[in-house]
Amino acid sequence: MDNRNFTLLTDYYELTMMQGYFKNDIHEKVVFDLFYRQNPDDSGFAICAGLQHAIEYINNLHFDDEDIEYLRGLGDFDEEFLEYLSTFRFTGDIYAIPEGTVIFPREPLVKVVAPIIEAQLVETALLNLINHQSLIATKAARVCYAARGGAVMEFGLRRAQGPDAGTFGARAAVIGGCVGTSNVKCAKDYGVPALGTHAHSWIMSFPDEITAFRKYAELYPGNTTLLVDTYDTLRSGVPNAIKVFEELRDKDEMPANYGIRLDSGDLAYLSKKARKMLDEAGFTEAKICASSDLDEYLIDSLFAQGAEIDSWGVGTNMITSKNTPAFGGVYKLSAVAVGEVSSDNYENWEPRIKLSENTVKVTNPGNKTVFRIYDSDTGKIKADLIALAGETFDESQDMVLFDPDSTWKKTRLEGGTYEMKEILVPIFRDGKCVYESPTTLEIQEFCRKELKTLWEESRRLVNPQQVYVDLSDKLYDMKSALLEKYSLC
C-alpha cells in the first residue's frame, strides 16, 4: 500500500472506545471474528481476497507525531491516552483464510486475538480491505465462469470509485480469474499482465479508418487487435481490418496474435457476421474480443444466442460489482479471556454472543476455527464446519452434520469417505507476521484450483445450490446454552 500510514483509516468510535478501555483499565484479551452473512449476487460462494493488504496494514500500524497532534486538537482525548498511542503497536495473533479460497457465509474469514484495545482499533481497516477485494474477486470469478474458458480482461479503472478501488480491485479481479488488467499501476505493483488495444480516438485521429489500422499494425506487429465499430462495424470496420490482415499476410508479416474488438451494437449478431467474414477471408485464427458494459449475465446470454466471441473486456460492472456493490462483512466480539488462554484452543475463553430478532444476525460464540470437508472420491466440497479452536475429528469415523437453524436437517458422512482441512491459518503471532503472502498470479492459480472443488450446481449463476456451513456439536451446545441464558433475562 505504498507504505502509507493507514492507522487513522478507522471510525471515530473505535478511538473513543479505545480511550474508554484504557481509562477503565480494560486490557483483557478478546476474540473478534470477521465474517459475512450473504453471498454477493445471490451466488453460491464467494472468494476471499485482501489479506496481503491487511498484513501490510498491521505491519505498519502506528500513530506518528502528526496523528497524535491531530487527535490532541479534537479535544476528546487526554494526554495519558495520547501518550499510550504514541508507542502503540499490535501485539496480538491473527488467523485468516488465505486469499483465493472459496468461502461461505457465517464462517470467520479473519480471527483477531489480542488485547481488546488493539483488536478494537483494527476493525474498520480490516473490514475495508477484506470486504472490497473479496467482493471484486467474487464478481470476477462469476464473470470468468460465464466466459466458458474465454479470456477475461479487467478494464474498469476509469469507472472505479477512486484510485485505490481501481488498483486493489484490479488485483482482486486477477485473483478471481482475469488474465490481466488495463490498469498499469496494478500491473506494475502486483506483477500481472498489462493489457489493452486502442480507443476510438485512435481511429478518429487519422484521415480514415484503414490508415489508422495500418499504423497500429506497424506499431504492434506481434499483437494486432483492431477496434472495428468506430463508423460502421460490418460495412467499414471488419472489411478494413480484413484488408490490413491481407496486406500483412502478403508480406509474410502476420502477427502471432491478431483479431478485432467489438465495443457496441448487437454483439451476438455482429460477432457472428464478423466471424463469417473473417473465416471466408482465410483468417480463421483471428480472435474476436467484445466489450461494452458486460457482466456475467450478458455474457451468458450472448453464448445462448450463439455469439462468436473469444475474449472479453469487462469494466464497470465488474470493478464496481454493480449489481451488489457491497460485500457486507462484519466484525463481532465472540470471546473474552478468563485467566491464561491460548489462541489455539477454547479453554479459559468466556464465550460472548450477539442476539437479534433477525436470526441471521445472531453470532456464533467462542474461540473458533473452520474445517473444510471434502468428498474423498471427487475432491469436491461437502460442507464447512465451524468448530471450537482445538477440537479434533477422526476422519475414519462417521460424522453427522446438521443445519444449525433447522436441526432436523441432517447428513451422515461415512468414515473414510471424507477428508477434513483446517482453513483458518496463523498470520500473526505476538504481533509478528508468520505468513508469507504468495504473488498475485500464484493466488490466481490457487483460486482456480479452489473453484474446481465446487460442484457445478453451486457455481451456476442463477439459483445455485448453497454449500452447508454447520456447527460442531460442542459449538452448537455452547451457542444453545447462551441463547437459553439470555432468553431468561
XYZ file of N, CA, C and O in Angstrom, residues 136-252:
468
model
N -14.903 -7.938 -5.271
C -14.487 -7.878 -6.674
C -13.946 -9.233 -7.150
O -14.200 -9.647 -8.284
N -13.222 -9.938 -6.300
C -12.730 -11.270 -6.674
C -13.896 -12.211 -6.954
O -13.851 -13.023 -7.887
N -14.950 -12.105 -6.148
C -16.122 -12.946 -6.351
C -16.807 -12.614 -7.670
O -17.174 -13.506 -8.445
N -16.978 -11.315 -7.935
C -17.600 -10.903 -9.194
C -16.786 -11.387 -10.382
O -17.332 -11.901 -11.371
N -15.470 -11.260 -10.296
C -14.605 -11.694 -11.394
C -14.716 -13.198 -11.623
O -14.731 -13.667 -12.767
N -14.785 -13.969 -10.548
C -14.918 -15.423 -10.680
C -16.210 -15.784 -11.401
O -16.247 -16.719 -12.218
N -17.276 -15.048 -11.120
C -18.554 -15.295 -11.798
C -18.473 -14.906 -13.281
O -18.957 -15.632 -14.154
N -17.855 -13.771 -13.562
C -17.718 -13.331 -14.953
C -16.869 -14.334 -15.736
O -17.218 -14.718 -16.865
N -15.765 -14.784 -15.155
C -14.896 -15.743 -15.837
C -15.594 -17.077 -16.045
O -15.387 -17.758 -17.060
N -16.430 -17.474 -15.114
C -17.208 -18.711 -15.271
C -18.164 -18.568 -16.454
O -18.296 -19.476 -17.286
N -18.829 -17.412 -16.549
C -19.758 -17.182 -17.654
C -19.030 -17.177 -18.996
O -19.607 -17.555 -20.029
N -17.760 -16.779 -19.004
C -16.989 -16.702 -20.247
C -16.588 -18.064 -20.791
O -16.034 -18.148 -21.898
N -16.822 -19.127 -20.038
C -16.641 -20.507 -20.514
C -15.245 -20.768 -21.074
O -15.075 -21.366 -22.150
N -14.245 -20.296 -20.369
C -12.866 -20.549 -20.780
C -12.262 -19.450 -21.624
O -11.048 -19.439 -21.845
N -13.077 -18.519 -22.107
C -12.543 -17.394 -22.856
C -11.850 -16.421 -21.928
O -12.249 -16.249 -20.777
N -10.796 -15.778 -22.421
C -10.031 -14.848 -21.582
C -10.890 -13.644 -21.226
O -11.599 -13.090 -22.069
N -10.802 -13.223 -19.945
C -11.488 -12.024 -19.474
C -10.424 -11.022 -19.034
O -9.552 -11.337 -18.224
N -10.507 -9.810 -19.575
C -9.575 -8.740 -19.231
C -10.298 -7.711 -18.369
O -11.437 -7.348 -18.669
N -9.649 -7.252 -17.317
C -10.234 -6.243 -16.425
C -9.947 -4.865 -17.000
O -8.804 -4.467 -17.141
N -11.028 -4.108 -17.301
C -10.900 -2.812 -17.967
C -11.599 -1.698 -17.188
O -12.097 -0.753 -17.781
N -11.656 -1.767 -15.855
C -12.576 -0.912 -15.126
C -12.031 0.333 -14.468
O -12.790 1.034 -13.795
N -10.749 0.645 -14.601
C -10.147 1.706 -13.793
C -10.897 3.028 -13.895
O -11.141 3.702 -12.890
N -11.276 3.429 -15.082
C -11.891 4.756 -15.255
C -13.276 4.852 -14.615
O -13.788 5.944 -14.420
N -13.884 3.716 -14.279
C -15.204 3.731 -13.659
C -15.161 3.330 -12.185
O -16.196 3.288 -11.522
N -13.991 3.027 -11.681
C -13.873 2.610 -10.277
C -14.066 3.806 -9.350
O -13.891 4.962 -9.750
N -14.411 3.517 -8.095
C -14.628 4.586 -7.112
C -13.301 5.034 -6.503
O -13.059 4.864 -5.317
N -12.457 5.577 -7.345
C -11.196 6.117 -6.868
C -9.999 5.258 -7.224
O -10.132 4.093 -7.627
N -8.783 5.803 -7.080
C -7.559 5.086 -7.467
C -7.339 3.775 -6.718
O -6.948 2.773 -7.320
N -7.556 3.776 -5.393
C -7.326 2.547 -4.634
C -8.320 1.463 -5.013
O -7.958 0.289 -5.171
N -9.580 1.842 -5.165
C -10.585 0.858 -5.569
C -10.255 0.304 -6.948
O -10.426 -0.892 -7.208
N -9.760 1.172 -7.842
C -9.404 0.714 -9.171
C -8.207 -0.207 -9.178
O -8.167 -1.190 -9.926
N -7.222 0.088 -8.325
C -5.987 -0.695 -8.321
C -6.132 -1.975 -7.494
O -5.793 -3.070 -7.952
N -6.624 -1.845 -6.260
C -6.844 -3.043 -5.450
C -7.919 -3.928 -6.080
O -7.854 -5.159 -6.030
N -8.928 -3.282 -6.676
C -9.984 -4.048 -7.324
C -9.472 -4.823 -8.522
O -9.879 -5.964 -8.757
N -8.577 -4.215 -9.302
C -8.000 -4.924 -10.441
C -7.199 -6.133 -9.970
O -7.255 -7.208 -10.579
N -6.450 -5.961 -8.884
C -5.719 -7.100 -8.309
C -6.693 -8.216 -7.926
O -6.466 -9.391 -8.217
N -7.783 -7.844 -7.271
C -8.773 -8.840 -6.850
C -9.401 -9.523 -8.064
O -9.683 -10.727 -8.033
N -9.632 -8.757 -9.137
C -10.211 -9.343 -10.343
C -9.275 -10.378 -10.958
O -9.717 -11.418 -11.462
N -7.972 -10.113 -10.917
C -6.998 -11.095 -11.417
C -7.019 -12.344 -10.538
O -6.967 -13.470 -11.038
N -7.113 -12.155 -9.228
C -7.242 -13.314 -8.329
C -8.463 -14.149 -8.717
O -8.413 -15.387 -8.757
N -9.558 -13.469 -9.047
C -10.784 -14.169 -9.406
C -10.763 -14.834 -10.763
O -11.680 -15.584 -11.092
N -9.721 -14.562 -11.578
C -9.593 -15.280 -12.834
C -9.287 -14.457 -14.055
O -9.054 -15.022 -15.137
N -9.283 -13.127 -13.966
C -8.977 -12.305 -15.141
C -7.524 -12.520 -15.571
O -6.630 -12.649 -14.731
N -7.298 -12.505 -16.881
C -5.956 -12.795 -17.395
C -5.027 -11.595 -17.277
O -3.806 -11.732 -17.421
N -5.571 -10.426 -17.032
C -4.756 -9.232 -16.891
C -5.638 -8.023 -16.720
O -6.864 -8.131 -16.601
N -5.017 -6.840 -16.724
C -5.746 -5.610 -16.447
C -5.237 -4.480 -17.337
O -4.071 -4.476 -17.752
N -6.115 -3.518 -17.594
C -5.686 -2.305 -18.294
C -4.986 -1.337 -17.353
O -4.351 -0.387 -17.810
N -5.091 -1.576 -16.048
C -4.538 -0.683 -15.020
C -3.026 -0.906 -14.911
O -2.579 -1.905 -14.339
N -2.264 0.016 -15.438
C -0.809 -0.154 -15.489
C -0.198 -0.150 -14.093
O 0.759 -0.885 -13.820
N -0.730 0.658 -13.183
C -0.198 0.670 -11.820
C -0.399 -0.683 -11.148
O 0.505 -1.209 -10.494
N -1.576 -1.258 -11.325
C -1.817 -2.591 -10.765
C -0.859 -3.606 -11.379
O -0.280 -4.432 -10.675
N -0.705 -3.540 -12.692
C 0.187 -4.488 -13.367
C 1.610 -4.381 -12.834
O 2.279 -5.389 -12.588
N 2.074 -3.139 -12.639
C 3.426 -2.916 -12.119
C 3.549 -3.390 -10.670
O 4.492 -4.101 -10.308
N 2.612 -2.973 -9.829
C 2.710 -3.254 -8.396
C 2.574 -4.736 -8.071
O 3.183 -5.217 -7.107
N 1.772 -5.465 -8.857
C 1.439 -6.840 -8.475
C 1.883 -7.877 -9.491
O 1.525 -9.046 -9.373
N 2.665 -7.450 -10.483
C 3.263 -8.413 -11.401
C 2.268 -9.173 -12.244
O 2.444 -10.369 -12.502
N 1.224 -8.487 -12.713
C 0.230 -9.140 -13.556
C 0.285 -8.521 -14.953
O 0.797 -7.416 -15.139
N -0.218 -9.216 -15.973
C -0.137 -8.688 -17.341
C -0.923 -7.382 -17.522
O -2.055 -7.250 -17.064
N -0.292 -6.423 -18.209
C -0.964 -5.194 -18.619
C -1.503 -5.413 -20.030
O -0.755 -5.809 -20.931
N -2.805 -5.147 -20.228
C -3.450 -5.480 -21.483
C -4.233 -4.297 -22.030
O -4.696 -3.440 -21.277
N -4.406 -4.260 -23.353
C -5.220 -3.220 -23.960
C -4.937 -3.113 -25.439
O -3.921 -3.612 -25.935
N -5.828 -2.455 -26.143
C -5.669 -2.277 -27.586
C -5.570 -0.781 -27.871
O -4.573 -0.153 -27.597
N -6.630 -0.205 -28.428
C -6.653 1.236 -28.673
C -8.094 1.710 -28.582
O -9.042 0.918 -28.601
N -8.279 3.025 -28.503
C -9.608 3.614 -28.366
C -10.123 4.108 -29.714
O -9.402 4.148 -30.713
N -11.390 4.528 -29.715
C -11.961 5.113 -30.931
C -11.205 6.378 -31.341
O -11.133 6.715 -32.534
N -10.646 7.075 -30.357
C -9.916 8.304 -30.675
C -8.725 8.030 -31.584
O -8.331 8.892 -32.385
N -8.127 6.837 -31.473
C -7.026 6.493 -32.371
C -7.524 6.484 -33.816
O -6.891 7.052 -34.720
N -8.656 5.869 -34.043
C -9.221 5.808 -35.388
C -9.571 7.212 -35.884
O -9.256 7.607 -37.011
N -10.207 7.979 -35.016
C -10.718 9.294 -35.408
C -9.605 10.316 -35.628
O -9.819 11.358 -36.270
N -8.422 10.041 -35.119
C -7.314 10.995 -35.260
C -6.629 10.898 -36.616
O -5.807 11.751 -36.953
N -6.958 9.861 -37.413
C -6.387 9.689 -38.751
C -7.418 10.084 -39.815
O -8.617 10.128 -39.541
N -6.967 10.344 -41.010
C -7.894 10.750 -42.069
C -8.966 9.707 -42.363
O -10.089 10.049 -42.750
N -8.613 8.436 -42.215
C -9.589 7.379 -42.479
C -9.262 6.163 -41.615
O -8.181 6.050 -41.034
N -10.212 5.259 -41.563
C -10.110 4.103 -40.681
C -8.975 3.167 -41.064
O -8.226 2.689 -40.204
N -8.834 2.895 -42.348
C -7.827 1.914 -42.752
C -6.418 2.410 -42.476
O -5.515 1.629 -42.126
N -6.208 3.715 -42.594
C -4.890 4.261 -42.260
C -4.587 4.050 -40.784
O -3.471 3.669 -40.400
N -5.590 4.291 -39.945
C -5.419 4.071 -38.501
C -5.074 2.617 -38.220
O -4.194 2.320 -37.397
N -5.755 1.695 -38.910
C -5.479 0.265 -38.715
C -4.049 -0.073 -39.162
O -3.327 -0.814 -38.483
N -3.648 0.452 -40.305
C -2.305 0.155 -40.808
C -1.228 0.656 -39.857
O -0.246 -0.043 -39.573
N -1.413 1.860 -39.349
C -0.419 2.433 -38.439
C -0.345 1.625 -37.144
O 0.743 1.417 -36.587
N -1.487 1.193 -36.670
C -1.475 0.399 -35.423
C -0.767 -0.935 -35.655
O 0.017 -1.398 -34.816
N -1.046 -1.559 -36.788
C -0.396 -2.840 -37.098
C 1.114 -2.685 -37.228
O 1.882 -3.580 -36.854
N 1.561 -1.536 -37.760
C 3.002 -1.276 -37.856
C 3.631 -1.145 -36.473
O 4.748 -1.629 -36.226
N 2.917 -0.476 -35.559
C 3.443 -0.245 -34.214
C 3.507 -1.521 -33.386
O 4.440 -1.734 -32.615
N 2.494 -2.393 -33.560
C 2.377 -3.572 -32.690
C 2.209 -4.823 -33.548
O 1.142 -5.428 -33.616
N 3.310 -5.220 -34.218
C 3.228 -6.346 -35.158
C 3.044 -7.701 -34.496
O 2.672 -8.659 -35.175
N 3.278 -7.778 -33.218
C 3.129 -9.072 -32.545
C 1.757 -9.304 -31.966
O 1.376 -10.436 -31.642
N 0.996 -8.226 -31.820
C -0.319 -8.347 -31.190
C -1.211 -7.243 -31.771
O -1.226 -6.125 -31.275
N -1.933 -7.568 -32.806
C -2.708 -6.572 -33.545
C -4.200 -6.854 -33.401
O -4.741 -7.729 -34.094
N -4.844 -6.139 -32.500
C -6.296 -6.241 -32.342
C -6.891 -4.887 -32.696
O -6.558 -3.873 -32.081
N -7.774 -4.869 -33.670
C -8.283 -3.632 -34.242
C -9.729 -3.389 -33.812
O -10.584 -4.277 -33.942
N -9.998 -2.191 -33.333
C -11.335 -1.799 -32.882
C -12.155 -1.404 -34.115
O -11.841 -0.426 -34.795
N -13.228 -2.140 -34.377
C -13.871 -2.042 -35.696
C -15.218 -1.327 -35.697
O -15.889 -1.291 -36.731
N -15.648 -0.732 -34.585
C -17.006 -0.180 -34.556
C -17.058 1.349 -34.529
O -18.083 1.927 -34.187
N -15.987 2.023 -34.919
C -15.981 3.487 -34.842
C -17.018 4.100 -35.788
O -17.715 5.057 -35.423
N -17.110 3.576 -37.014
C -18.011 4.158 -38.012
C -19.138 3.187 -38.375
O -20.310 3.470 -38.142
N -18.795 2.048 -38.934
C -19.794 1.040 -39.294
C -19.105 -0.320 -39.233
O -18.216 -0.621 -40.039
N -19.517 -1.130 -38.287
C -18.794 -2.376 -37.996
C -18.682 -3.295 -39.198
O -17.576 -3.754 -39.549
N -19.793 -3.593 -39.844
C -19.797 -4.614 -40.888
C -19.495 -4.067 -42.282
O -19.004 -4.798 -43.151
N -19.773 -2.801 -42.523
C -19.531 -2.227 -43.855
C -18.192 -1.515 -43.949
O -17.706 -1.234 -45.050
N -17.602 -1.196 -42.794
C -16.331 -0.475 -42.816
C -15.278 -1.159 -41.938
O -14.220 -1.557 -42.415
N -15.592 -1.315 -40.642
C -14.594 -1.785 -39.687
C -14.026 -3.151 -40.006
O -12.797 -3.317 -40.149
N -14.896 -4.150 -40.131
C -14.397 -5.508 -40.388
C -13.752 -5.612 -41.765
O -12.656 -6.192 -41.898
N -14.360 -5.068 -42.842
C -13.673 -5.127 -44.145
C -12.296 -4.466 -44.141
O -11.355 -4.994 -44.745
N -12.167 -3.337 -43.468
C -10.860 -2.681 -43.413
C -9.859 -3.496 -42.597
O -8.664 -3.547 -42.936
N -10.318 -4.101 -41.514
C -9.428 -4.967 -40.731
C -8.955 -6.138 -41.586
O -7.764 -6.497 -41.571
N -9.866 -6.719 -42.353
C -9.501 -7.841 -43.222
C -8.479 -7.390 -44.270
O -7.503 -8.108 -44.552
N -8.673 -6.201 -44.798
C -7.723 -5.709 -45.802
C -6.323 -5.563 -45.212
O -5.315 -5.927 -45.852
N -6.240 -5.047 -43.987
C -4.932 -4.911 -43.330
C -4.330 -6.280 -43.075
O -3.121 -6.497 -43.285
N -5.138 -7.232 -42.634
C -4.627 -8.584 -42.396
C -4.131 -9.204 -43.702
O -3.103 -9.905 -43.720
N -4.848 -8.940 -44.806
C -4.407 -9.458 -46.108
C -3.064 -8.852 -46.508
O -2.185 -9.562 -47.038
N -2.891 -7.570 -46.258
C -1.619 -6.916 -46.577
C -0.483 -7.507 -45.757
O 0.628 -7.740 -46.277
N -0.751 -7.780 -44.487
C 0.270 -8.388 -43.637
C 0.590 -9.802 -44.104
O 1.761 -10.234 -44.119
N -0.444 -10.536 -44.494
C -0.235 -11.905 -44.973
C 0.582 -11.914 -46.258
O 1.483 -12.752 -46.423
N 0.278 -10.967 -47.162
C 1.010 -10.907 -48.431
C 2.495 -10.598 -48.204
O 3.355 -11.028 -48.993
N 2.794 -9.858 -47.137
C 4.187 -9.522 -46.812
C 4.813 -10.549 -45.866
O 5.943 -10.363 -45.408
N 4.055 -11.619 -45.586
C 4.516 -12.653 -44.649
C 4.846 -12.050 -43.284
O 5.850 -12.391 -42.653
